[in-house]
PDB file of C-alpha atoms in Angstrom:
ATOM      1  CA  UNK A  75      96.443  75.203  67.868  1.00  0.00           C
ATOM      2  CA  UNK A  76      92.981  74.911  69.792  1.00  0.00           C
ATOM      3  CA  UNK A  77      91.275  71.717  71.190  1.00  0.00           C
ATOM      4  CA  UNK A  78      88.119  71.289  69.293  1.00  0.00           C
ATOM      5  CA  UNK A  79      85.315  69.163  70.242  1.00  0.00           C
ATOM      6  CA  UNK A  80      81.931  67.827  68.886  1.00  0.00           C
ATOM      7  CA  UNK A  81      78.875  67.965  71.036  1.00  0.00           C
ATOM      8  CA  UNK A  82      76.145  65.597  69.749  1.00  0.00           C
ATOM      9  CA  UNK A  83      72.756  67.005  70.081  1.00  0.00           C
ATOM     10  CA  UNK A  84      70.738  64.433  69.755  1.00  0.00           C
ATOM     11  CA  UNK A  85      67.226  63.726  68.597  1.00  0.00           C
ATOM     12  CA  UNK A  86      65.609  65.817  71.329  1.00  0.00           C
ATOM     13  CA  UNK A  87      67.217  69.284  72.113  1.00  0.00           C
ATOM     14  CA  UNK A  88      65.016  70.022  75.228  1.00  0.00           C
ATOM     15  CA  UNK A  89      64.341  70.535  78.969  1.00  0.00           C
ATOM     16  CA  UNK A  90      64.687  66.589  79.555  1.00  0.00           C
ATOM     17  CA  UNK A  91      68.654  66.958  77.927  1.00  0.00           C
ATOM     18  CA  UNK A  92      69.391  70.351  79.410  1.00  0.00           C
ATOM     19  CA  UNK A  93      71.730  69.037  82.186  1.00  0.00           C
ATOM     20  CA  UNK A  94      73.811  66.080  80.281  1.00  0.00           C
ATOM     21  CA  UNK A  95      74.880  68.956  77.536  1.00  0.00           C
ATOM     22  CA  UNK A  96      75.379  71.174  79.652  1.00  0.00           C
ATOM     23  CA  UNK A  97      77.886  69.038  81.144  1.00  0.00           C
ATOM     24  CA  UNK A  98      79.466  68.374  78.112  1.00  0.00           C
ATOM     25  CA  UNK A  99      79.269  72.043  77.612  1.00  0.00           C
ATOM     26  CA  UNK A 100      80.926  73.277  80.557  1.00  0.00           C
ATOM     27  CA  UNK A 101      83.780  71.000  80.200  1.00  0.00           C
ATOM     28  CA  UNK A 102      84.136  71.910  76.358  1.00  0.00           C
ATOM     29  CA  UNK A 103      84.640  75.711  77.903  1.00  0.00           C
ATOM     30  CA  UNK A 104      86.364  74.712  80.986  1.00  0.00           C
ATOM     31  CA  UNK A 105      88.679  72.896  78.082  1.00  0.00           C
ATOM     32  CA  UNK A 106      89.826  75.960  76.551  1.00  0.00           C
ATOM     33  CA  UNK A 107      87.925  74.240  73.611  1.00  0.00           C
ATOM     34  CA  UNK A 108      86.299  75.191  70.188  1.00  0.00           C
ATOM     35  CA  UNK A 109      83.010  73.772  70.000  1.00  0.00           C
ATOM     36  CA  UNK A 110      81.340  72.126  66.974  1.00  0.00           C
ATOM     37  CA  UNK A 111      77.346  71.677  67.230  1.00  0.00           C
ATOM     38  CA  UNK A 112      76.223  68.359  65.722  1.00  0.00           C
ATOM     39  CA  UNK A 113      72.370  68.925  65.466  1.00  0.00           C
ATOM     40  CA  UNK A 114      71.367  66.798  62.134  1.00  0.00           C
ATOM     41  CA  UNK A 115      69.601  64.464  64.118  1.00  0.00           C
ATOM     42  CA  UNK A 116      67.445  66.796  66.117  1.00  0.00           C
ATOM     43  CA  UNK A 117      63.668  65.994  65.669  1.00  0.00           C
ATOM     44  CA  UNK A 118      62.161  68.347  68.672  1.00  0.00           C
ATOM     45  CA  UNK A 119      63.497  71.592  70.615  1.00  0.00           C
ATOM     46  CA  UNK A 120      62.145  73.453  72.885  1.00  0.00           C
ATOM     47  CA  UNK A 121      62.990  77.077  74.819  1.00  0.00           C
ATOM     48  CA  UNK A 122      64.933  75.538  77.225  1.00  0.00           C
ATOM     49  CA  UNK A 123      67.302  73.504  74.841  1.00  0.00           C
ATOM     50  CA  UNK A 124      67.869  76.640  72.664  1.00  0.00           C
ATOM     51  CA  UNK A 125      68.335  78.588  75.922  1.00  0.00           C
ATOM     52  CA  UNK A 126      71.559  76.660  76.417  1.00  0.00           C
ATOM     53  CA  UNK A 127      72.814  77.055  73.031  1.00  0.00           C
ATOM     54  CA  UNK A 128      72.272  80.931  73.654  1.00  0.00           C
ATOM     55  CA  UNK A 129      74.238  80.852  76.402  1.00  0.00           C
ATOM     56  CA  UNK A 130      77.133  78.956  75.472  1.00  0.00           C
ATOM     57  CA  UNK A 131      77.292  81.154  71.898  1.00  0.00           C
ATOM     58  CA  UNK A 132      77.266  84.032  74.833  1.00  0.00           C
ATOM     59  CA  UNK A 133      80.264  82.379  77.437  1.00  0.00           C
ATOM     60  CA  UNK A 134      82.308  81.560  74.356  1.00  0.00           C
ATOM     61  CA  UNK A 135      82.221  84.559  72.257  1.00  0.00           C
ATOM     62  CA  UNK A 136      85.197  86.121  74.792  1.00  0.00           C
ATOM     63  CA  UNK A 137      87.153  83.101  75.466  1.00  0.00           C
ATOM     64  CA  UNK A 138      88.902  83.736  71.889  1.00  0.00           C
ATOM     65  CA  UNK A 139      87.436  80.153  71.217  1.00  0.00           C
ATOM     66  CA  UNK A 140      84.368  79.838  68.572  1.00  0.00           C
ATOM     67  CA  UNK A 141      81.203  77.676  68.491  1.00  0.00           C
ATOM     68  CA  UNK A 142      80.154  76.194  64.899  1.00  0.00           C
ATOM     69  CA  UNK A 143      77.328  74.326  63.794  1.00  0.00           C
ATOM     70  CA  UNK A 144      78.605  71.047  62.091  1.00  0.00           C
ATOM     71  CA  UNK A 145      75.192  70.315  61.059  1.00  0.00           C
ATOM     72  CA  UNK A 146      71.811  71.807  62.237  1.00  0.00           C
ATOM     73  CA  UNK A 147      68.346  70.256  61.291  1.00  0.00           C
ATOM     74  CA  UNK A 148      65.383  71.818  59.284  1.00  0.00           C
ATOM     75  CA  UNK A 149      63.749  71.574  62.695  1.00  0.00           C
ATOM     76  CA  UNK A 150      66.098  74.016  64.882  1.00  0.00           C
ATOM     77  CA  UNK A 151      66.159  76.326  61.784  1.00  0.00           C
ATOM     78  CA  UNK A 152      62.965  76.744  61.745  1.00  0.00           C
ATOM     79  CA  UNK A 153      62.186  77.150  65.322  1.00  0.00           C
ATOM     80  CA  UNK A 154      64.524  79.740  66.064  1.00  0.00           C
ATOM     81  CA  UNK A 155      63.241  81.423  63.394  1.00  0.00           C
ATOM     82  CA  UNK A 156      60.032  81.591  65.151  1.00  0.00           C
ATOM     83  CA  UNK A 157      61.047  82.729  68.069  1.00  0.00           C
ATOM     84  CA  UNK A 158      63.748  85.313  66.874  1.00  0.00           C
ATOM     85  CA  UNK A 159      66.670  83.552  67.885  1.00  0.00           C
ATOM     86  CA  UNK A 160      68.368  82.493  64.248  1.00  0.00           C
ATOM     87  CA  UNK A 161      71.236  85.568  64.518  1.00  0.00           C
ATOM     88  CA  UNK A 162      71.438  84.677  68.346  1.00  0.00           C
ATOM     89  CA  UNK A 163      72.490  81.239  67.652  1.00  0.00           C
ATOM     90  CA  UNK A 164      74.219  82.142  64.500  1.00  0.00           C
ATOM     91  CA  UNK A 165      71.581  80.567  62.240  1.00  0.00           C
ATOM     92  CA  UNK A 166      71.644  83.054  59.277  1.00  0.00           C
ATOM     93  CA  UNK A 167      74.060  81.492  56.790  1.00  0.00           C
ATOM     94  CA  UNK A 168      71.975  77.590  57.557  1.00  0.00           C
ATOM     95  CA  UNK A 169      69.043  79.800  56.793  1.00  0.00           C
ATOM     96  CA  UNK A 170      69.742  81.213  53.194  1.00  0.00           C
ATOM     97  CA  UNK A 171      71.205  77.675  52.067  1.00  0.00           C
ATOM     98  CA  UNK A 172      67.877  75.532  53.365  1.00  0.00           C
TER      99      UNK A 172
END
């Protein structure tokens, strides 16, 4: 049975978090971990913060492990549907239900 761990977005999912998450991140993967996405709360994202989602969605898709939003805001949704990135980041079912 796999580890699986929570990774709290935050209120701001940008260039000034980048580093702490992807700290959290890297030792989620380095944890042989599934990862749960916790992004209710997020009020402002920018490229960079969704640039580290689509890279982590990228390293674990492999590993045999899965990332999973637990909760996504109207905000992220909406954003990454802006700039393309909703199937990237696996946005498509949070899509059709908001």
């Amino acid at each position: 049975m796999s580890q699986s761990v929570t990774i709290e977005c935050g209120a701001r999912l940008s260039i000034e978090r980048v580093e702490a998450l992807h700290q959290e991140m890297e030792i989620a993967v380095r944890d042989a971990c599934d990862i749960q996405l916790h992004a209710a709360d997020v009020q402002y994202c920018d490229s960079a913060g969704l640039q580290l989602l689509v890279a982590l969605l990228d390293v674990v898709s492999g590993s045999g492990h899965y990332v999973c939003w637990a909760s996504v805001s109207p905000v992220i949704i909406d954003t990454c549907a802006i700039l393309g990135l909703s199937q990237a980041l696996q946005l498509e079912n949070e899509m059709s239900g908001a």
